[in-house]
Short mmCIF file of C-alpha atoms in Angstrom, two decimals:
data_model
loop_
_atom_site.label_atom_id
_atom_site.label_comp_id
_atom_site.label_asym_id
_atom_site.label_seq_id
_atom_site.Cartn_x
_atom_site.Cartn_y
_atom_site.Cartn_z
CA MET A 1 -54.75 -25.01 -23.23
CA PRO A 2 -55.44 -21.80 -25.16
CA LYS A 3 -58.88 -21.24 -26.29
CA LEU A 4 -57.63 -21.24 -29.93
CA LEU A 5 -56.40 -24.73 -29.67
CA GLN A 6 -59.66 -25.94 -27.94
CA LYS A 7 -61.58 -24.53 -30.92
CA SER A 8 -59.45 -26.26 -33.29
CA ILE A 9 -59.39 -29.58 -31.38
CA LEU A 10 -63.25 -29.41 -31.17
CA LYS A 11 -63.79 -28.75 -34.84
CA SER A 12 -61.23 -31.24 -36.00
CA SER A 13 -62.64 -34.01 -33.43
CA VAL A 14 -66.28 -33.22 -34.72
CA ILE A 15 -65.19 -33.97 -38.23
CA SER A 16 -63.58 -37.32 -37.19
CA PHE A 17 -66.47 -38.32 -35.05
CA LEU A 18 -69.00 -37.96 -37.77
CA PHE A 19 -66.90 -39.96 -40.21
CA ALA A 20 -66.30 -42.81 -37.56
CA LEU A 21 -69.90 -42.63 -36.66
CA SER A 22 -70.88 -43.75 -40.05
CA ALA A 23 -69.67 -47.27 -38.96
CA PHE A 24 -72.09 -47.27 -36.00
CA VAL A 25 -74.88 -46.03 -38.62
CA TYR A 26 -74.08 -48.91 -40.86
CA LEU A 27 -74.18 -51.41 -38.03
CA CYS A 28 -77.53 -50.26 -36.92
CA ILE A 29 -79.14 -50.42 -40.31
CA PHE A 30 -78.12 -53.81 -41.65
CA GLU A 31 -78.86 -57.06 -40.45
CA ARG A 32 -75.42 -58.74 -40.22
CA ASN A 33 -72.18 -56.88 -39.61
CA THR A 34 -71.50 -54.96 -42.72
CA TYR A 35 -68.44 -54.09 -44.75
CA CYS A 36 -69.84 -50.59 -45.76
CA PHE A 37 -67.78 -49.14 -43.23
CA PHE A 38 -64.71 -51.17 -44.49
CA ASN A 39 -65.52 -49.81 -48.02
CA SER A 40 -65.40 -46.38 -46.61
CA ALA A 41 -62.12 -47.20 -44.79
CA ILE A 42 -60.68 -48.59 -47.94
CA ALA A 43 -61.43 -45.44 -49.90
CA VAL A 44 -59.80 -43.44 -47.24
CA PHE A 45 -56.65 -45.44 -46.68
CA TYR A 46 -55.95 -45.59 -50.52
CA SER A 47 -55.82 -41.76 -50.20
CA PRO A 48 -53.24 -41.06 -47.59
CA GLU A 49 -54.02 -37.13 -48.04
CA LEU A 50 -57.58 -37.77 -47.20
CA ALA A 51 -56.68 -40.05 -44.29
CA ALA A 52 -54.31 -37.62 -42.84
CA THR A 53 -56.96 -34.71 -42.98
CA LEU A 54 -59.66 -36.90 -41.29
CA PHE A 55 -57.67 -38.56 -38.54
CA LEU A 56 -54.43 -36.19 -37.96
CA PHE A 57 -54.67 -33.08 -35.80
CA LYS A 58 -53.09 -30.09 -37.11
CA LEU A 59 -52.12 -26.91 -35.22
CA PRO A 60 -53.63 -23.66 -36.38
CA ASP A 61 -51.16 -21.71 -38.54
CA TYR A 62 -50.78 -19.01 -35.82
CA MET A 63 -49.40 -21.49 -33.33
CA TYR A 64 -46.13 -21.55 -35.36
CA VAL A 65 -45.55 -17.69 -34.64
CA ALA A 66 -47.16 -17.53 -31.39
CA PRO A 67 -44.73 -17.51 -28.33
CA TYR A 68 -44.40 -21.30 -27.86
CA SER A 69 -41.48 -23.44 -28.15
CA GLU A 70 -41.19 -26.48 -30.53
CA ASN A 71 -41.39 -28.73 -27.34
CA GLN A 72 -44.52 -26.91 -26.39
CA ARG A 73 -46.06 -27.29 -29.70
CA GLU A 74 -45.18 -31.00 -29.68
CA LYS A 75 -46.95 -31.26 -26.26
CA LEU A 76 -50.11 -29.42 -27.63
CA LEU A 77 -50.10 -31.64 -30.78
CA LYS A 78 -50.05 -34.66 -28.72
CA LYS A 79 -52.97 -33.27 -26.65
CA GLY A 80 -54.94 -32.50 -29.75
CA GLN A 81 -54.22 -35.85 -31.25
CA THR A 82 -55.37 -37.54 -28.14
CA TYR A 83 -58.69 -35.90 -28.34
CA LYS A 84 -58.92 -36.75 -31.83
CA PHE A 85 -58.35 -40.35 -31.32
CA LEU A 86 -60.86 -40.35 -28.66
CA SER A 87 -63.56 -38.87 -30.94
CA ILE A 88 -62.74 -41.40 -33.58
CA TYR A 89 -63.24 -44.36 -31.28
CA ALA A 90 -66.22 -42.96 -29.54
CA TRP A 91 -68.36 -45.06 -31.89
CA ILE A 92 -66.89 -48.06 -30.20
CA ILE A 93 -68.08 -47.06 -26.61
CA VAL A 94 -71.54 -46.32 -28.20
CA LEU A 95 -71.47 -49.74 -29.87
CA VAL A 96 -70.61 -51.47 -26.71
CA LEU A 97 -73.04 -49.49 -24.60
CA LEU A 98 -76.12 -49.38 -26.58
CA PRO A 99 -78.02 -52.69 -26.04
CA VAL A 100 -79.52 -52.79 -29.50
CA THR A 101 -76.26 -52.80 -31.37
CA PHE A 102 -74.70 -54.91 -28.65
CA MET A 103 -77.43 -57.47 -29.08
CA LYS A 104 -77.08 -57.48 -32.71
CA CYS A 105 -73.39 -57.87 -32.37
CA ARG A 106 -73.68 -60.84 -29.91
CA GLY A 107 -76.43 -62.49 -32.08
CA GLY A 108 -76.79 -64.96 -29.36
CA SER A 109 -73.97 -67.11 -30.41
CA THR A 110 -70.29 -67.14 -29.37
CA GLU A 111 -69.22 -67.12 -33.09
CA ASP A 112 -71.11 -63.92 -33.59
CA ALA A 113 -69.46 -62.29 -30.51
CA VAL A 114 -65.94 -63.33 -31.70
CA LEU A 115 -66.60 -61.73 -35.25
CA CYS A 116 -67.99 -58.68 -33.44
CA LEU A 117 -64.84 -58.32 -31.34
CA THR A 118 -62.64 -58.80 -34.17
CA GLU A 119 -64.43 -56.33 -36.39
CA ILE A 120 -64.10 -53.79 -33.57
CA ILE A 121 -60.36 -54.49 -33.17
CA LEU A 122 -59.74 -54.41 -36.96
CA SER A 123 -61.75 -51.25 -37.47
CA THR A 124 -59.87 -49.73 -34.50
CA SER A 125 -56.62 -50.60 -36.13
CA ILE A 126 -57.59 -49.24 -39.42
CA LEU A 127 -58.73 -45.87 -38.11
CA TYR A 128 -55.58 -45.41 -35.97
CA THR A 129 -53.07 -46.26 -38.59
CA ASN A 130 -54.83 -44.21 -41.19
CA ALA A 131 -53.44 -41.25 -39.30
CA PHE A 132 -49.95 -42.32 -39.87
CA LEU A 133 -50.14 -43.50 -43.50
CA LYS A 134 -49.15 -40.05 -45.10
CA PHE A 135 -46.29 -39.67 -42.69
CA ILE A 136 -45.10 -43.18 -43.21
CA GLY A 137 -45.37 -42.72 -47.04
CA GLN A 138 -43.06 -39.67 -46.73
CA THR A 139 -40.43 -41.36 -44.65
CA ASP A 140 -40.51 -44.88 -46.39
CA ILE A 141 -43.07 -45.40 -49.43
CA VAL A 142 -42.49 -49.06 -49.63
CA LYS A 143 -43.58 -49.48 -45.87
CA MET A 144 -46.66 -47.61 -46.62
CA VAL A 145 -47.46 -49.75 -49.69
CA VAL A 146 -46.91 -52.97 -47.59
CA ILE A 147 -49.05 -51.77 -44.84
CA VAL A 148 -51.86 -50.72 -47.12
CA PHE A 149 -51.85 -54.10 -49.02
CA ALA A 150 -51.51 -56.01 -45.79
CA ARG A 151 -54.67 -54.14 -44.49
CA ALA A 152 -56.60 -54.94 -47.62
CA ILE A 153 -55.75 -58.52 -47.55
CA VAL A 154 -56.77 -58.87 -44.01
CA ILE A 155 -60.12 -57.15 -44.55
CA PHE A 156 -60.72 -59.54 -47.63
CA ILE A 157 -59.77 -62.52 -45.31
CA PHE A 158 -62.08 -61.17 -42.61
CA ALA A 159 -64.98 -60.90 -45.06
CA GLY A 160 -64.20 -64.45 -46.00
CA CYS A 161 -64.65 -65.65 -42.27
CA MET A 162 -68.07 -64.02 -41.88
CA ASP A 163 -69.72 -67.30 -42.17
CA LEU A 164 -68.17 -68.55 -39.08
CA GLY A 165 -71.54 -69.49 -37.50
CA ASN A 166 -72.46 -71.70 -40.39
CA VAL A 167 -69.32 -73.90 -40.71
CA THR A 168 -68.15 -76.80 -38.86
CA GLY A 169 -65.16 -78.94 -38.35
CA ALA A 170 -61.84 -78.23 -40.03
CA GLU A 171 -63.15 -75.12 -41.78
CA LYS A 172 -64.24 -73.63 -38.77
CA THR A 173 -60.85 -74.18 -37.13
CA ILE A 174 -59.20 -72.54 -39.91
CA GLU A 175 -61.36 -69.56 -39.83
CA LEU A 176 -60.93 -69.22 -36.17
CA ILE A 177 -57.06 -69.33 -36.60
CA MET A 178 -57.68 -66.54 -39.60
CA ILE A 179 -59.75 -64.47 -37.00
CA ALA A 180 -57.15 -64.69 -34.25
CA ILE A 181 -54.28 -63.79 -36.83
CA ILE A 182 -56.27 -60.83 -38.00
CA ALA A 183 -56.77 -59.77 -34.42
CA VAL A 184 -53.19 -60.16 -33.56
CA PHE A 185 -52.21 -58.33 -36.73
CA SER A 186 -54.39 -55.46 -36.13
CA ILE A 187 -53.06 -55.01 -32.66
CA PHE A 188 -49.44 -55.29 -33.88
CA LEU A 189 -50.03 -52.63 -36.46
CA VAL A 190 -51.31 -50.20 -33.77
CA VAL A 191 -48.38 -50.81 -31.44
CA TYR A 192 -45.91 -50.56 -34.32
CA CYS A 193 -47.22 -47.21 -35.59
CA ARG A 194 -47.59 -45.97 -32.15
CA LEU A 195 -43.91 -46.81 -31.00
CA LYS A 196 -42.08 -46.30 -34.41
CA TYR A 197 -43.87 -43.36 -35.87
CA TYR A 198 -45.95 -41.30 -33.17
CA ASP A 199 -43.16 -39.13 -31.64
CA MET A 200 -41.32 -38.70 -35.19
CA MET A 201 -44.68 -37.65 -36.52
CA ILE A 202 -45.55 -35.10 -33.89
CA ASN A 203 -42.00 -33.74 -34.00
CA CYS A 204 -42.40 -33.03 -37.62
CA MET A 205 -45.78 -31.50 -37.21
CA ALA A 206 -44.41 -29.02 -34.75
CA ASP A 207 -42.23 -27.83 -37.71
CA TYR A 208 -44.03 -25.01 -39.87
CA GLU A 209 -41.86 -25.92 -42.91
CA TYR A 210 -42.65 -29.54 -42.78
CA VAL A 211 -46.33 -28.93 -42.38
CA HIS A 212 -46.50 -26.19 -45.31
CA ARG A 213 -44.07 -28.16 -47.53
CA ASN A 214 -46.57 -30.99 -47.61
CA LYS A 215 -49.58 -28.60 -47.92
CA LYS A 216 -48.21 -27.48 -51.11
CA LYS A 217 -47.54 -31.09 -52.55
CA MET B 1 -32.92 -5.37 -30.62
CA LEU B 2 -32.32 -7.57 -33.45
CA GLN B 3 -29.12 -9.20 -34.12
CA VAL B 4 -28.40 -11.65 -36.93
CA TRP B 5 -25.24 -13.42 -37.54
CA ASN B 6 -24.38 -15.58 -40.48
CA LEU B 7 -27.83 -16.49 -41.44
CA ASP B 8 -27.86 -19.24 -43.94
CA LYS B 9 -31.07 -20.91 -45.33
CA LYS B 10 -31.75 -23.02 -48.22
CA LEU B 11 -35.33 -23.56 -48.83
CA SER B 12 -35.30 -27.11 -49.90
CA GLU B 13 -32.82 -29.58 -51.40
CA ASN B 14 -34.46 -28.99 -54.98
CA HIS B 15 -34.47 -25.36 -54.43
CA THR B 16 -31.70 -23.23 -55.83
CA PHE B 17 -32.59 -20.17 -53.91
CA HIS B 18 -31.11 -19.62 -50.51
CA LEU B 19 -30.29 -17.02 -48.01
CA GLU B 20 -26.55 -16.59 -47.78
CA ASN B 21 -24.62 -15.47 -44.80
CA ILE B 22 -26.80 -12.52 -43.69
CA SER B 23 -25.52 -10.52 -40.89
CA PHE B 24 -27.04 -7.28 -39.53
CA HIS B 25 -27.99 -5.50 -36.35
CA ILE B 26 -30.96 -3.07 -35.80
CA PRO B 27 -30.42 -1.14 -32.55
CA LYS B 28 -33.39 -0.22 -30.28
CA GLY B 29 -35.37 2.75 -31.18
CA TYR B 30 -34.77 2.49 -34.89
CA ILE B 31 -36.55 1.67 -38.12
CA CYS B 32 -34.88 -0.43 -40.93
CA GLY B 33 -36.31 -0.69 -44.40
CA LEU B 34 -35.80 -4.04 -46.12
CA ILE B 35 -35.87 -3.48 -49.98
CA GLY B 36 -34.98 -5.67 -53.01
CA GLU B 37 -36.76 -6.68 -56.14
CA ASN B 38 -39.39 -9.65 -56.26
CA GLY B 39 -37.75 -12.68 -55.44
CA ALA B 40 -34.68 -11.29 -53.52
CA GLY B 41 -35.53 -13.06 -50.50
CA LYS B 42 -37.22 -10.38 -48.19
CA THR B 43 -40.26 -12.67 -47.23
CA THR B 44 -38.09 -15.53 -46.79
CA LEU B 45 -35.80 -13.58 -44.44
CA MET B 46 -39.00 -12.39 -42.59
CA ARG B 47 -40.20 -15.93 -42.10
CA VAL B 48 -36.71 -16.95 -40.78
CA LEU B 49 -36.95 -14.12 -38.22
CA MET B 50 -40.53 -15.07 -37.30
CA GLY B 51 -39.08 -18.52 -36.49
CA LEU B 52 -41.28 -20.26 -39.10
CA TYR B 53 -38.15 -21.45 -41.12
CA HIS B 54 -35.08 -23.01 -39.49
CA ALA B 55 -31.94 -21.63 -40.51
CA SER B 56 -28.31 -22.01 -39.52
CA GLY B 57 -26.71 -18.96 -37.90
CA ASN B 58 -27.83 -17.03 -34.82
CA ILE B 59 -30.89 -14.62 -34.37
CA VAL B 60 -31.23 -12.60 -31.09
CA ILE B 61 -34.50 -10.74 -30.57
CA ASP B 62 -34.61 -8.49 -27.68
CA GLY B 63 -31.82 -10.48 -26.09
CA HIS B 64 -33.46 -13.82 -26.38
CA ASP B 65 -31.87 -16.32 -28.94
CA LEU B 66 -34.54 -17.50 -31.27
CA LYS B 67 -33.26 -21.19 -31.23
CA LEU B 68 -32.61 -21.61 -27.43
CA ASP B 69 -35.44 -19.10 -26.12
CA GLU B 70 -38.04 -19.54 -28.77
CA ALA B 71 -41.10 -18.56 -26.72
CA ALA B 72 -39.40 -15.50 -25.02
CA ALA B 73 -38.14 -14.28 -28.35
CA LYS B 74 -41.61 -14.66 -30.32
CA GLU B 75 -43.25 -12.90 -27.25
CA SER B 76 -41.38 -9.86 -28.35
CA LEU B 77 -42.44 -9.84 -31.95
CA GLY B 78 -45.38 -7.99 -33.53
CA LEU B 79 -46.20 -9.16 -36.94
CA VAL B 80 -47.95 -7.87 -40.02
CA PHE B 81 -47.86 -10.19 -42.79
CA GLU B 82 -49.58 -10.43 -46.11
CA GLU B 83 -51.45 -13.68 -45.49
CA GLY B 84 -51.77 -13.12 -41.87
CA PHE B 85 -52.66 -16.34 -39.83
CA PHE B 86 -56.11 -15.49 -38.31
CA GLN B 87 -58.91 -17.82 -38.96
CA GLY B 88 -61.27 -16.08 -41.44
CA GLU B 89 -64.62 -17.13 -39.60
CA MET B 90 -63.77 -15.26 -36.50
CA SER B 91 -64.83 -11.71 -35.95
CA LEU B 92 -62.25 -9.07 -35.02
CA GLU B 93 -63.45 -9.11 -31.37
CA GLN B 94 -62.96 -12.96 -31.29
CA ILE B 95 -59.45 -12.70 -32.82
CA GLY B 96 -58.57 -10.51 -29.63
CA ILE B 97 -59.99 -13.04 -27.54
CA PHE B 98 -58.71 -16.17 -29.03
CA TYR B 99 -55.32 -15.06 -30.20
CA GLY B 100 -54.71 -12.44 -27.39
CA GLN B 101 -54.59 -15.10 -24.96
CA LEU B 102 -51.44 -16.55 -26.49
CA TYR B 103 -49.55 -13.51 -25.37
CA ARG B 104 -48.84 -12.78 -21.70
CA ARG B 105 -48.94 -8.94 -22.25
CA PHE B 106 -51.99 -8.61 -24.58
CA GLU B 107 -54.43 -5.88 -23.54
CA MET B 108 -57.83 -6.44 -25.06
CA GLU B 109 -58.82 -2.53 -24.40
CA ILE B 110 -55.89 -1.42 -26.31
CA TYR B 111 -56.71 -3.74 -29.27
CA LEU B 112 -60.41 -2.63 -29.34
CA SER B 113 -59.35 1.08 -29.23
CA TYR B 114 -57.00 0.51 -32.21
CA LEU B 115 -59.54 -1.34 -34.09
CA GLU B 116 -61.95 1.84 -33.43
CA GLN B 117 -59.16 4.31 -34.20
CA PHE B 118 -58.45 2.19 -37.64
CA GLY B 119 -62.19 2.43 -38.51
CA LEU B 120 -62.89 -1.31 -38.08
CA ASP B 121 -66.08 -2.91 -36.92
CA LYS B 122 -65.20 -5.52 -34.17
CA LYS B 123 -68.08 -7.61 -35.17
CA GLN B 124 -67.17 -8.06 -38.76
CA LYS B 125 -65.68 -11.39 -39.78
CA TYR B 126 -62.24 -11.46 -40.74
CA LYS B 127 -62.55 -13.08 -43.98
CA LYS B 128 -64.98 -10.58 -45.17
CA LEU B 129 -62.61 -7.66 -44.91
CA SER B 130 -60.54 -6.22 -47.75
CA LYS B 131 -56.86 -6.68 -48.01
CA GLY B 132 -56.08 -3.36 -46.49
CA MET B 133 -58.50 -3.93 -43.50
CA LYS B 134 -56.82 -7.21 -42.81
CA THR B 135 -53.53 -5.20 -42.69
CA LYS B 136 -55.15 -2.78 -40.28
CA THR B 137 -56.45 -5.72 -38.13
CA GLN B 138 -53.08 -7.36 -38.07
CA PHE B 139 -51.39 -3.99 -37.09
CA ALA B 140 -53.96 -3.51 -34.41
CA PHE B 141 -53.20 -6.84 -32.83
CA ALA B 142 -49.51 -6.31 -33.17
CA LEU B 143 -49.69 -3.05 -31.19
CA SER B 144 -51.74 -4.53 -28.44
CA HIS B 145 -49.33 -7.02 -26.81
CA ASP B 146 -46.44 -4.89 -26.10
CA ALA B 147 -44.06 -6.14 -28.75
CA LYS B 148 -40.67 -4.95 -28.99
CA LEU B 149 -39.71 -5.83 -32.44
CA PHE B 150 -42.21 -5.14 -35.43
CA LEU B 151 -41.91 -7.24 -38.48
CA LEU B 152 -43.99 -5.78 -41.26
CA ASP B 153 -44.02 -7.49 -44.59
CA GLU B 154 -45.45 -4.99 -47.30
CA PRO B 155 -47.69 -3.30 -44.60
CA THR B 156 -48.75 -0.43 -46.84
CA ALA B 157 -49.60 -2.18 -49.88
CA GLY B 158 -53.55 -1.94 -50.16
CA LEU B 159 -53.80 0.71 -47.65
CA ASP B 160 -55.50 3.91 -48.56
CA LYS B 161 -53.40 7.18 -48.34
CA HIS B 162 -54.89 8.55 -45.40
CA PHE B 163 -54.23 5.33 -43.35
CA ARG B 164 -50.83 5.15 -44.73
CA GLU B 165 -50.03 8.55 -43.32
CA GLU B 166 -51.44 7.37 -39.99
CA PHE B 167 -49.42 3.99 -40.25
CA LEU B 168 -46.29 5.89 -40.76
CA ARG B 169 -46.98 8.14 -37.96
CA ILE B 170 -47.71 5.30 -35.63
CA CYS B 171 -44.43 3.51 -36.61
CA ALA B 172 -42.35 6.66 -36.03
CA LYS B 173 -44.05 7.07 -32.70
CA LEU B 174 -43.48 3.47 -31.79
CA VAL B 175 -39.70 3.71 -31.87
CA SER B 176 -39.71 7.18 -30.24
CA ASP B 177 -39.26 5.82 -26.76
CA GLY B 178 -36.11 4.22 -27.90
CA GLU B 179 -37.26 0.59 -26.79
CA ARG B 180 -38.90 -0.69 -29.96
CA SER B 181 -37.68 -1.29 -33.37
CA VAL B 182 -39.21 -1.96 -36.65
CA LEU B 183 -38.17 -4.05 -39.70
CA ILE B 184 -40.34 -3.11 -42.70
CA SER B 185 -40.22 -4.79 -45.90
CA SER B 186 -41.72 -2.64 -48.71
CA HIS B 187 -41.58 -1.68 -52.31
CA ILE B 188 -42.97 1.69 -51.47
CA THR B 189 -39.87 3.47 -51.04
CA GLU B 190 -41.53 6.85 -50.53
CA ASP B 191 -42.62 5.47 -47.12
CA LEU B 192 -39.12 4.22 -46.22
CA ASP B 193 -37.75 7.73 -47.21
CA ARG B 194 -39.97 9.17 -44.59
CA ILE B 195 -39.39 6.94 -41.64
CA ALA B 196 -36.47 4.51 -42.10
CA ASP B 197 -33.21 5.02 -40.23
CA TYR B 198 -31.54 2.09 -41.98
CA ILE B 199 -31.86 0.53 -45.36
CA ALA B 200 -31.10 -3.18 -46.21
CA TYR B 201 -30.91 -4.28 -49.56
CA MET B 202 -31.34 -7.77 -50.75
CA GLN B 203 -30.54 -9.46 -54.02
CA ASP B 204 -30.68 -13.13 -54.83
CA GLY B 205 -30.80 -14.25 -51.20
CA LYS B 206 -27.79 -11.99 -50.29
CA LEU B 207 -27.76 -8.92 -48.10
CA LEU B 208 -25.86 -6.49 -50.33
CA PHE B 209 -25.56 -3.87 -47.72
CA PHE B 210 -27.16 -2.64 -44.59
CA LEU B 211 -26.33 1.12 -43.91
CA PRO B 212 -27.92 4.25 -42.37
CA LYS B 213 -30.29 5.63 -44.84
CA ASP B 214 -28.47 9.22 -44.73
CA GLU B 215 -25.12 7.56 -45.04
CA LEU B 216 -26.30 5.42 -48.02
CA CYS B 217 -27.72 8.24 -50.05
CA GLU B 218 -25.02 10.61 -49.41
CA GLN B 219 -22.49 8.24 -50.89
CA PHE B 220 -24.16 8.92 -54.23
CA TRP B 221 -24.96 11.84 -56.74
CA ILE B 222 -27.67 11.83 -59.34
CA ALA B 223 -26.09 13.94 -62.13
CA THR B 224 -28.18 15.43 -64.84
CA GLY B 225 -26.94 17.32 -67.89
CA GLU B 226 -25.64 16.94 -71.35
CA ASP B 227 -24.76 13.52 -72.48
CA TYR B 228 -21.19 14.36 -73.47
CA LYS B 229 -20.55 16.00 -70.07
CA CYS B 230 -22.09 12.83 -68.28
CA GLY B 231 -19.81 10.82 -70.44
CA LEU B 232 -16.93 12.50 -68.81
CA ILE B 233 -17.60 10.78 -65.60
CA PRO B 234 -15.18 8.06 -65.05
CA GLU B 235 -16.71 4.71 -65.71
CA GLU B 236 -15.68 3.11 -62.44
CA ALA B 237 -17.91 5.63 -60.59
CA VAL B 238 -20.92 5.30 -62.90
CA VAL B 239 -23.66 2.87 -61.21
CA TYR B 240 -25.97 3.41 -64.06
CA LYS B 241 -26.57 6.05 -66.91
CA GLU B 242 -29.97 6.77 -68.26
CA LYS B 243 -30.44 8.64 -71.47
CA ASN B 244 -33.56 10.77 -71.56
CA PRO B 245 -35.16 12.68 -74.45
CA TYR B 246 -33.38 15.99 -73.59
CA SER B 247 -30.71 14.97 -71.00
CA THR B 248 -28.76 12.31 -69.50
CA SER B 249 -29.03 11.22 -65.84
CA VAL B 250 -26.19 9.37 -64.08
CA MET B 251 -25.92 7.97 -60.52
CA VAL B 252 -22.41 8.26 -59.34
CA ALA B 253 -20.89 6.30 -56.58
CA ASN B 254 -18.28 7.61 -53.94
CA ARG B 255 -19.08 11.19 -54.80
CA LYS B 256 -16.28 12.54 -52.71
CA ARG B 257 -13.68 10.92 -54.80
CA PHE B 258 -14.83 11.71 -58.22
CA PRO B 259 -15.55 15.54 -58.78
CA MET B 260 -17.93 16.46 -61.64
CA ASP B 261 -18.43 19.20 -64.13
CA GLU B 262 -19.94 22.20 -62.41
CA ALA B 263 -22.72 22.50 -65.17
CA LEU B 264 -24.12 19.09 -64.30
CA GLU B 265 -27.04 19.51 -61.91
CA LYS B 266 -26.46 17.29 -58.95
CA HIS B 267 -28.64 16.08 -55.93
CA THR B 268 -28.51 13.42 -53.47
CA PRO B 269 -30.89 10.60 -54.38
CA ASP B 270 -33.77 9.51 -52.41
CA ILE B 271 -34.46 5.88 -51.82
CA ARG B 272 -36.78 5.68 -54.81
CA GLU B 273 -34.10 7.10 -57.06
CA PHE B 274 -31.30 5.09 -55.61
CA MET B 275 -33.33 1.91 -56.07
CA HIS B 276 -34.07 2.91 -59.58
CA TYR B 277 -30.55 3.40 -60.74
CA PHE B 278 -29.16 0.68 -58.43
CA VAL B 279 -31.45 -2.08 -59.94
CA LYS B 280 -31.29 -0.71 -63.63
CA GLY B 281 -27.44 -1.17 -63.49
CA GLY B 282 -27.94 -4.89 -63.41
CA LYS B 283 -27.41 -7.52 -60.65
CA GLN B 284 -23.61 -7.87 -61.33
CA ASN B 285 -22.98 -4.02 -61.22
CA ALA B 286 -25.09 -3.85 -58.17
CA GLU B 287 -23.03 -6.36 -56.29
CA THR B 288 -19.80 -4.74 -57.56
CA VAL B 289 -21.02 -1.34 -56.35
CA ALA B 290 -22.14 -2.67 -53.20
CA GLU B 291 -18.80 -4.44 -52.50
CA LYS B 292 -16.67 -1.45 -53.39
CA TYR B 293 -18.75 1.28 -51.80
CA LEU B 294 -21.22 0.01 -49.49
CA LYS B 295 -19.60 -2.68 -47.38
CA LYS B 296 -18.33 -1.50 -43.80
#
């Protein structure tokens, strides 16, 4: 991989890492799992432009005139995007590995562990799909609005299930079902974006005209 | 070196401007000047040749098709562009290190020697340079990876007179071995007069003509004299008539066919004069003249 690209990936990944790290910081500071991170995510995903800037890797302009074919640019884009995604999810690894945060997450009860795991899955899904929002909006604005709306609903439902440790009986059952649906929906969203849009998006990003037409907008 | 056939490019669905059916061929060892008014499509054409824009038609650079063998075709390109593509926070030396790695035949020593020759400090950051110095940097870089075709978009704008002379000297030297070619887009027609072998004129996305410079200019006269004598020149031969305070000047096409009064002062126009009269005559007139006298 050329040094120019390594430099770009590093710079781009650091920005994403710092943003994603804010979730880890919030989780460390507050007693319970908090939605400050989700509030940040909500702010981001209501602005597809900002989301694309934070979560999407872009080639340096010179790569479009340098002696690389479109296929080669696509491969480089995929590599860059992989590193960027890794930097976005680095906080999850930290969260799991650091005893303090893990214990906070576990809280000693099964309900807390379930909530923690679901929050991780939901956060991962939001972060991952943020990278696609702008592109989805350009190809099909209705789909983008549906995804954004669905995510917002899911987050609010999850917020409503935060008292899982304090409820019993039917209410607890309902909340557990809701949490399961949230987890499944989050995973579905990731798989859907990956299978349907990833290659298409990378193909467009390898085209200078597409990138700069959208920059001008 | 550069062969273009039936190049067609619409910028976007909403755009009315488009490059229309452009075909030309620059042989090895020659310099072509690309001229035209603002908005004629020169930069768009350059971007298509650089591979930034997709277009229908065929482009072959140094024997490599730009669509089928993009990497090899771009390996042969040396570029000087207004905006450039270098990251501003890098020093000139770092530009050589990072961007030079993208080319198989890049030589860092040659690049540094050109930087020195052009009076540039290799430690300075690119974003802190003036426009002219950025052009010099791009030119130094383009000269350092054994490019075969140089695409230079307004390279001399912003350059001091001394460096312009050096720039033109380097361009002329580049093609002297018969292995390289240069395509220069420029409004500074005096430069093209000095070094260009071919002239390509664009208007509203169309290539009105592509001719050897001498052949182009020798098709025309600039005749100067009394107004009534200029008025005797057949209308069909007049590209544009310009009334001055004490005399009238006319650019006459197809001069071999239309003899003129001996009292009129005649001379072969240079590119600057040619452009002046050609453009002043209006777009419709320019198309007619090009169609009648300049298409091969």
